[in-house]
Structure formats: C-alpha cells, structure tokens
C-alpha cells in the first residue's frame, strides 16, 4: 500500500446483524463471513440497527415499505405502527455523526437498511415493485455521497467485493490527506498515486481528472471537491479486463530498457494469459512487483494500482 493505516484508524459502518448481533425482527442475525473473518481483520466496525435504535423490540412484528399514491411509509403489513419519520430522523442523526467513516455495509433487502431492490407493497399487501431504498440507508447515502457503500449480498460477488474494498482504502487515503490540510501539491501528489487505478476503471474519467487538475484558474477548494467526486464516481465503475490489460501494458513500458528478452517474454505472456482469462490478475501484478524490486521506479512505487489494500485480503486472486 502507498500509505500506512492501522486497523483502528479505518472505520466502517455496518448493519449490526451482519457482524452477529441478534437484532433482526425474529431475534436472529445474518453474519457476513467476509465482513467478520476477512475485512474485519483490517478495519474497525461501528454497528447500527436503526429499528432497535428507534425503540422497536427484539423480537418484533415485521415492517415493510408501503406505497399509497406517491408516498412510501414504513409500517407493519396492516399499515399500523408507522415508523417512517423516526427512521428518517435517526438516519439523519447517524449521517451527521459518522462523517469519519470510510465505508458502509448495509443489510440487503431490508426496508430500513437496503441500498436498493427493497420490496414495496400496496396498502392491500400486494408486492408492487422491488425498487425501494431503505429509509435509514437513504439518509446515510444522501448525506455522504462520496462514502463507499455496499450490501452484504452483493459482496458475495468477488469483483464487487474487490471494488468496494479498493474504494474504502482510496477514500480513507483522501480523508487522511484532507485532514492534514489540503494544498495544491498534496492534491497533485494524491492524483499521481491513483492515475493507473483510474485508468483501469474509466479512461474518460482518467482524462477528465487530469484536465481538472491542469485548470490553473479554478480555486483549490472547488478543484478538490470536483476531483474527489470525480475520482469516487470513476472507481464505482468496475474495472474491466480490457482496461486492466491496457494499464498493465503501460506499466510494462517502464521496464523495457531493463529486462532481458526472456524476462520481457515472460511478462508479456503473463499479461496475455490474464487477457485470455487463463491467469488471475495477481499473476502479472506479482511479476511486475518483482521487477519493481529489481529495478526501482519511484513513480511506480507510489501507484495505488499495484497494492490498493492489504495483500492478505487476496482479492485479486479470483479474476
């Protein structure tokens, strides 16, 4: 990694049931093994259960999102016990007091914590759509648009999992730089660390961010705000195999004058093996990092792309 961060320094919000707390409506939990056993080795969690926080008991009657006309309320299936305003107020409170968080993991499909695809019902109890957003999750995400957020179910997809963790660490790095007092030099240096990362996600964003930083007339505060918004939006776009190959090829060029013919052939074969889906991304990256030790390049050493998060998470072994 290009910066040092201790476990206690990187804090992630999470639905309490996902780390084993028995707070669900039926007094059960929904533990995420990835969050507990893997990511939990590197971060500290701040857990929230909005339903319990607003005073609902454990166990408790189920609640759901109910749409009447253009209004969505959260209540029991028969429409009683409306807790919409209480959940929204609690969401606003938590959003305001958790600006230090570097990510959030929500419980999927929950009428309070679901990020997306939450079931919405008619007052008569019929399933209407599955496009709702949990009332609590909505407040958190709207108040913190840069915050990397994901659901436990989506984290079973290795590409989504890797993308989420990479965004957490990039955002934490930004928070550290911002807290230290942002300067033009710090902003430029930060961008230099993430150039190849952005290239692997979105070439259009790669060019736009470079043009933004080159604008000498834009005030620093405005430039920094536009920059981090553009960066985090770009990182939401999943990196493709094609873009990874393009990025790896660019990095390969740094060693062209140093490698012997067999070494160049080996690196080309590793990149091509990844392109064809025969090798995981970690294969060419391992060789590149090996050559970087032999032929140090300060610019490459500072690239987040080569080590975006703790290697022990092993997130680049699956694709």
Short mmCIF file of C-alpha atoms in Angstrom, two decimals:
data_model
loop_
_atom_site.label_atom_id
_atom_site.label_comp_id
_atom_site.label_asym_id
_atom_site.label_seq_id
_atom_site.Cartn_x
_atom_site.Cartn_y
_atom_site.Cartn_z
CA UNK A 1 0.00 0.00 0.00
CA UNK A 2 1.12 3.56 -0.70
CA UNK A 3 0.25 4.83 2.78
CA UNK A 4 0.21 3.37 6.26
CA UNK A 5 -3.08 2.90 8.07
CA UNK A 6 -3.72 0.90 11.21
CA UNK A 7 -6.80 -1.24 11.80
CA UNK A 8 -8.10 1.10 14.49
CA UNK A 9 -7.83 4.08 12.15
CA UNK A 10 -10.12 2.84 9.39
CA UNK A 11 -13.73 2.69 10.49
CA UNK A 12 -16.61 1.14 8.58
CA UNK A 13 -20.30 1.45 9.34
CA UNK A 14 -22.24 -1.81 9.22
CA UNK A 15 -25.69 -3.21 9.89
CA UNK A 16 -25.43 -4.81 13.31
CA UNK A 17 -26.94 -8.12 12.23
CA UNK A 18 -24.09 -8.63 9.73
CA UNK A 19 -21.48 -8.92 12.48
CA UNK A 20 -23.52 -11.37 14.54
CA UNK A 21 -25.72 -9.21 16.73
CA UNK A 22 -29.14 -10.82 17.17
CA UNK A 23 -31.19 -7.73 16.40
CA UNK A 24 -33.38 -8.85 13.50
CA UNK A 25 -37.15 -8.94 13.76
CA UNK A 26 -37.07 -12.63 14.71
CA UNK A 27 -34.18 -12.19 17.18
CA UNK A 28 -31.74 -13.75 14.70
CA UNK A 29 -28.67 -12.39 12.96
CA UNK A 30 -27.27 -12.56 9.44
CA UNK A 31 -23.49 -12.82 9.85
CA UNK A 32 -21.30 -11.98 6.88
CA UNK A 33 -18.26 -14.22 6.98
CA UNK A 34 -16.33 -11.88 4.69
CA UNK A 35 -17.04 -8.88 6.90
CA UNK A 36 -16.29 -10.72 10.13
CA UNK A 37 -13.40 -13.02 9.21
CA UNK A 38 -11.63 -11.21 6.38
CA UNK A 39 -12.31 -7.49 6.15
CA UNK A 40 -12.75 -7.39 9.92
CA UNK A 41 -9.06 -8.21 10.31
CA UNK A 42 -8.18 -4.83 8.81
CA UNK A 43 -10.93 -2.41 9.88
CA UNK A 44 -12.99 -1.48 12.89
CA UNK A 45 -16.76 -1.55 12.65
CA UNK A 46 -19.32 0.84 14.03
CA UNK A 47 -22.57 -1.09 14.03
CA UNK A 48 -26.10 0.25 13.76
CA UNK A 49 -29.58 -1.27 13.85
CA UNK A 50 -31.99 1.57 13.18
CA UNK A 51 -35.08 -0.45 14.07
CA UNK A 52 -33.77 -1.20 17.55
CA UNK A 53 -32.36 2.32 17.88
CA UNK A 54 -35.80 3.90 17.44
CA UNK A 55 -37.24 1.68 20.15
CA UNK A 56 -38.65 -1.36 18.35
CA UNK A 57 -38.33 -4.53 20.46
CA UNK A 58 -36.50 -7.80 19.79
CA UNK A 59 -38.29 -9.82 18.51
CA UNK A 60 -40.80 -7.53 16.80
CA UNK A 61 -43.51 -7.58 14.15
CA UNK A 62 -42.19 -7.28 10.61
CA UNK A 63 -42.29 -3.91 8.91
CA UNK A 64 -42.32 -3.15 5.19
CA UNK A 65 -42.38 -0.31 2.72
CA UNK A 66 -45.94 0.54 1.72
CA UNK A 67 -46.76 2.87 -1.16
CA UNK A 68 -50.01 4.81 -1.31
CA UNK A 69 -50.32 7.36 -4.09
CA UNK A 70 -46.79 8.82 -4.26
CA UNK A 71 -45.99 8.37 -0.58
CA UNK A 72 -43.95 5.50 0.88
CA UNK A 73 -44.31 4.71 4.55
CA UNK A 74 -42.66 2.04 6.67
CA UNK A 75 -45.08 0.19 8.89
CA UNK A 76 -46.46 -3.22 9.76
CA UNK A 77 -48.18 -5.15 6.94
CA UNK A 78 -51.58 -3.89 8.09
CA UNK A 79 -50.38 -0.28 7.96
CA UNK A 80 -50.16 0.23 11.71
CA UNK A 81 -47.08 1.33 13.66
CA UNK A 82 -45.74 3.84 11.13
CA UNK A 83 -42.04 4.41 11.89
CA UNK A 84 -41.09 6.33 8.75
CA UNK A 85 -40.31 9.66 10.40
CA UNK A 86 -38.46 8.04 13.30
CA UNK A 87 -36.21 6.09 10.92
CA UNK A 88 -35.53 9.14 8.78
CA UNK A 89 -34.67 11.24 11.83
CA UNK A 90 -32.33 8.57 13.16
CA UNK A 91 -30.72 8.23 9.73
CA UNK A 92 -30.04 11.97 9.61
CA UNK A 93 -28.55 11.84 13.12
CA UNK A 94 -26.21 8.95 12.28
CA UNK A 95 -25.25 10.51 8.94
CA UNK A 96 -24.20 13.68 10.72
CA UNK A 97 -22.15 11.93 13.40
CA UNK A 98 -20.34 9.46 11.12
CA UNK A 99 -18.52 11.73 8.67
CA UNK A 100 -15.34 9.92 9.75
CA UNK A 101 -16.47 6.59 8.28
CA UNK A 102 -14.60 5.29 5.23
CA UNK A 103 -17.29 2.88 4.07
CA UNK A 104 -20.61 1.25 4.97
CA UNK A 105 -22.03 -2.27 4.59
CA UNK A 106 -25.82 -2.44 4.63
CA UNK A 107 -28.11 -5.44 5.06
CA UNK A 108 -29.66 -6.27 1.69
CA UNK A 109 -33.41 -6.02 1.03
CA UNK A 110 -34.15 -4.55 4.46
CA UNK A 111 -36.92 -1.88 4.43
CA UNK A 112 -34.63 0.22 6.63
CA UNK A 113 -31.08 -0.73 5.53
CA UNK A 114 -31.38 -1.98 1.95
CA UNK A 115 -29.36 0.05 -0.58
CA UNK A 116 -31.55 -1.00 -3.47
CA UNK A 117 -34.09 -3.59 -4.63
CA UNK A 118 -36.19 -3.28 -1.48
CA UNK A 119 -39.71 -4.66 -1.91
CA UNK A 120 -42.51 -2.09 -1.92
CA UNK A 121 -46.10 -3.18 -1.23
CA UNK A 122 -49.56 -1.83 -1.84
CA UNK A 123 -51.74 -1.00 1.19
CA UNK A 124 -53.61 -4.20 0.41
CA UNK A 125 -50.45 -6.26 0.90
CA UNK A 126 -49.60 -6.99 -2.73
CA UNK A 127 -45.99 -6.78 -3.90
CA UNK A 128 -45.74 -3.70 -6.07
CA UNK A 129 -42.10 -3.23 -7.05
CA UNK A 130 -38.61 -4.14 -5.88
CA UNK A 131 -37.00 -0.76 -6.40
CA UNK A 132 -37.20 0.72 -2.92
CA UNK A 133 -34.33 2.07 -0.81
CA UNK A 134 -34.17 1.52 2.93
CA UNK A 135 -35.19 4.64 4.84
CA UNK A 136 -32.09 4.63 7.04
CA UNK A 137 -29.69 3.73 4.23
CA UNK A 138 -31.11 6.51 2.05
CA UNK A 139 -30.32 9.15 4.66
CA UNK A 140 -26.76 7.87 5.10
CA UNK A 141 -26.05 7.76 1.36
CA UNK A 142 -27.65 11.11 0.54
CA UNK A 143 -25.72 12.89 3.30
CA UNK A 144 -22.42 11.20 2.35
CA UNK A 145 -22.41 10.83 -1.45
CA UNK A 146 -18.68 10.02 -1.56
CA UNK A 147 -18.91 7.23 1.02
CA UNK A 148 -18.27 3.75 -0.46
CA UNK A 149 -21.38 1.69 0.30
CA UNK A 150 -22.33 -1.91 -0.43
CA UNK A 151 -24.76 -4.61 0.65
CA UNK A 152 -23.82 -7.94 2.18
CA UNK A 153 -25.41 -9.94 -0.62
CA UNK A 154 -23.56 -8.11 -3.39
CA UNK A 155 -20.28 -8.69 -1.58
CA UNK A 156 -20.53 -12.38 -2.47
CA UNK A 157 -19.50 -11.30 -5.99
CA UNK A 158 -15.69 -11.17 -5.97
CA UNK A 159 -15.49 -8.30 -8.47
CA UNK A 160 -17.88 -6.17 -6.41
CA UNK A 161 -16.06 -7.14 -3.24
CA UNK A 162 -12.68 -6.12 -4.63
CA UNK A 163 -14.08 -2.86 -5.99
CA UNK A 164 -15.68 -1.98 -2.65
CA UNK A 165 -12.54 -2.61 -0.62
CA UNK A 166 -10.41 -0.64 -3.08
CA UNK A 167 -12.82 2.30 -2.79
CA UNK A 168 -12.68 2.14 1.01
CA UNK A 169 -8.91 2.43 1.05
CA UNK A 170 -8.82 5.17 -1.59
CA UNK A 171 -11.41 7.19 0.32
CA UNK A 172 -9.56 6.69 3.60
CA UNK A 173 -6.40 7.95 1.93
CA UNK A 174 -8.28 11.04 0.77
CA UNK A 175 -9.65 11.62 4.28
CA UNK A 176 -6.13 11.47 5.69
CA UNK A 177 -4.80 13.92 3.11
CA UNK A 178 -7.73 16.29 3.63
CA UNK A 179 -7.41 16.17 7.42
CA UNK A 180 -3.72 17.06 7.16
CA UNK A 181 -4.56 20.30 5.37
CA UNK A 182 -5.00 20.11 1.64
CA UNK A 183 -2.59 22.00 -0.62
CA UNK A 184 -2.14 22.12 -4.37
CA UNK A 185 0.95 19.93 -4.06
CA UNK A 186 -0.87 17.37 -1.90
CA UNK A 187 -3.74 17.21 -4.38
CA UNK A 188 -1.38 16.70 -7.31
CA UNK A 189 0.57 14.06 -5.41
CA UNK A 190 -2.62 12.24 -4.44
CA UNK A 191 -3.73 12.15 -8.05
CA UNK A 192 -0.37 10.79 -9.16
CA UNK A 193 -0.88 7.83 -6.80
CA UNK A 194 -4.22 6.93 -8.43
CA UNK A 195 -3.56 7.57 -12.12
CA UNK A 196 -3.23 3.91 -13.08
CA UNK A 197 -6.06 2.94 -10.77
CA UNK A 198 -8.40 5.35 -12.58
CA UNK A 199 -7.05 4.18 -15.94
CA UNK A 200 -8.11 0.63 -15.10
CA UNK A 201 -11.64 1.79 -14.27
CA UNK A 202 -12.52 4.50 -16.76
CA UNK A 203 -10.35 6.16 -19.42
CA UNK A 204 -12.74 9.09 -19.85
CA UNK A 205 -12.52 9.89 -16.13
CA UNK A 206 -8.75 9.47 -16.32
CA UNK A 207 -8.53 12.23 -18.90
CA UNK A 208 -11.09 14.49 -17.21
CA UNK A 209 -9.36 14.35 -13.84
CA UNK A 210 -6.05 15.26 -15.46
CA UNK A 211 -7.67 18.22 -17.23
CA UNK A 212 -9.31 19.33 -14.00
CA UNK A 213 -6.00 19.46 -12.15
CA UNK A 214 -4.43 21.37 -15.05
CA UNK A 215 -7.01 24.18 -14.70
CA UNK A 216 -4.95 26.93 -13.05
CA UNK A 217 -7.93 29.28 -12.68
CA UNK A 218 -10.06 27.00 -10.50
CA UNK A 219 -9.79 27.69 -6.74
CA UNK A 220 -8.22 24.84 -4.73
CA UNK A 221 -11.28 24.08 -2.61
CA UNK A 222 -13.53 23.84 -5.67
CA UNK A 223 -10.95 21.82 -7.58
CA UNK A 224 -10.52 19.38 -4.69
CA UNK A 225 -14.29 18.92 -4.33
CA UNK A 226 -14.74 18.24 -8.04
CA UNK A 227 -11.70 15.99 -8.07
CA UNK A 228 -12.69 13.63 -5.25
CA UNK A 229 -16.25 13.46 -6.55
CA UNK A 230 -14.95 12.53 -10.00
CA UNK A 231 -12.50 10.00 -8.58
CA UNK A 232 -15.02 8.19 -6.41
CA UNK A 233 -17.55 8.12 -9.26
CA UNK A 234 -14.89 6.66 -11.55
CA UNK A 235 -13.95 3.97 -9.04
CA UNK A 236 -17.59 2.87 -8.82
CA UNK A 237 -17.31 1.76 -12.44
CA UNK A 238 -15.97 -1.82 -12.35
CA UNK A 239 -12.53 -2.22 -13.84
CA UNK A 240 -12.67 -4.38 -16.97
CA UNK A 241 -10.23 -7.00 -18.18
CA UNK A 242 -9.57 -4.83 -21.24
CA UNK A 243 -8.75 -1.78 -19.11
CA UNK A 244 -6.56 -3.84 -16.80
CA UNK A 245 -4.58 -5.13 -19.79
CA UNK A 246 -4.18 -1.57 -21.07
CA UNK A 247 -2.94 -0.44 -17.65
CA UNK A 248 -0.57 -3.38 -17.27
CA UNK A 249 0.85 -2.68 -20.70
CA UNK A 250 1.53 0.94 -19.78
CA UNK A 251 3.32 -0.17 -16.62
CA UNK A 252 5.27 -2.78 -18.58
CA UNK A 253 6.83 0.05 -20.57
CA UNK A 254 8.73 1.28 -17.52
CA UNK A 255 10.87 -1.88 -17.60
CA UNK A 256 11.50 -2.09 -21.35
CA UNK A 257 15.09 -0.85 -21.04
CA UNK A 258 15.97 -3.12 -18.15
CA UNK A 259 14.57 -6.54 -18.97
CA UNK A 260 16.33 -9.20 -20.97
CA UNK A 261 14.45 -10.84 -23.83
CA UNK A 262 13.32 -13.88 -21.73
CA UNK A 263 12.06 -11.57 -18.98
CA UNK A 264 10.13 -9.40 -21.44
CA UNK A 265 8.64 -12.53 -22.97
CA UNK A 266 7.58 -13.83 -19.55
CA UNK A 267 5.86 -10.57 -18.63
CA UNK A 268 4.10 -10.41 -22.00
CA UNK A 269 2.91 -13.99 -21.51
CA UNK A 270 1.59 -13.19 -18.03
CA UNK A 271 -0.35 -10.17 -19.28
CA UNK A 272 -1.66 -12.11 -22.27
CA UNK A 273 -2.62 -15.02 -20.03
CA UNK A 274 -4.68 -12.62 -17.96
CA UNK A 275 -6.20 -11.10 -21.12
CA UNK A 276 -7.34 -14.55 -22.23
CA UNK A 277 -8.75 -15.40 -18.81
CA UNK A 278 -6.18 -18.12 -18.19
CA UNK A 279 -4.48 -16.35 -15.28
CA UNK A 280 -5.78 -14.18 -12.44
CA UNK A 281 -4.81 -10.53 -12.24
CA UNK A 282 -2.43 -11.26 -9.38
CA UNK A 283 -0.13 -13.19 -11.77
CA UNK A 284 1.15 -10.29 -13.91
CA UNK A 285 1.00 -7.95 -10.91
CA UNK A 286 3.27 -10.25 -8.89
CA UNK A 287 5.82 -10.29 -11.69
CA UNK A 288 5.65 -6.51 -12.07
CA UNK A 289 6.19 -6.03 -8.34
CA UNK A 290 9.12 -8.44 -8.53
CA UNK A 291 10.73 -6.40 -11.30
CA UNK A 292 10.00 -3.22 -9.36
CA UNK A 293 12.19 -4.54 -6.56
CA UNK A 294 14.98 -5.26 -9.03
CA UNK A 295 14.60 -2.02 -10.97
CA UNK A 296 13.12 0.57 -8.59
CA UNK A 297 10.90 3.24 -10.11
CA UNK A 298 9.75 5.84 -7.61
CA UNK A 299 6.70 6.76 -9.67
CA UNK A 300 5.55 3.15 -9.89
CA UNK A 301 6.26 2.53 -6.21
CA UNK A 302 3.69 5.20 -5.44
CA UNK A 303 0.95 3.66 -7.57
CA UNK A 304 -2.08 2.51 -5.64
CA UNK A 305 -2.91 0.20 -8.54
CA UNK A 306 -0.08 -2.16 -7.61
CA UNK A 307 -1.20 -2.53 -3.99
CA UNK A 308 -4.55 -0.85 -3.27
CA UNK A 309 -5.25 -2.62 0.05
CA UNK A 310 -3.63 -5.22 2.34
CA UNK A 311 -2.32 -8.12 0.24
CA UNK A 312 -3.62 -10.62 2.80
CA UNK A 313 -7.18 -9.95 1.62
CA UNK A 314 -6.23 -11.85 -1.56
CA UNK A 315 -8.91 -10.08 -3.61
CA UNK A 316 -7.06 -10.23 -6.92
CA UNK A 317 -6.68 -13.98 -6.94
CA UNK A 318 -10.20 -14.63 -8.22
CA UNK A 319 -10.15 -12.75 -11.53
#
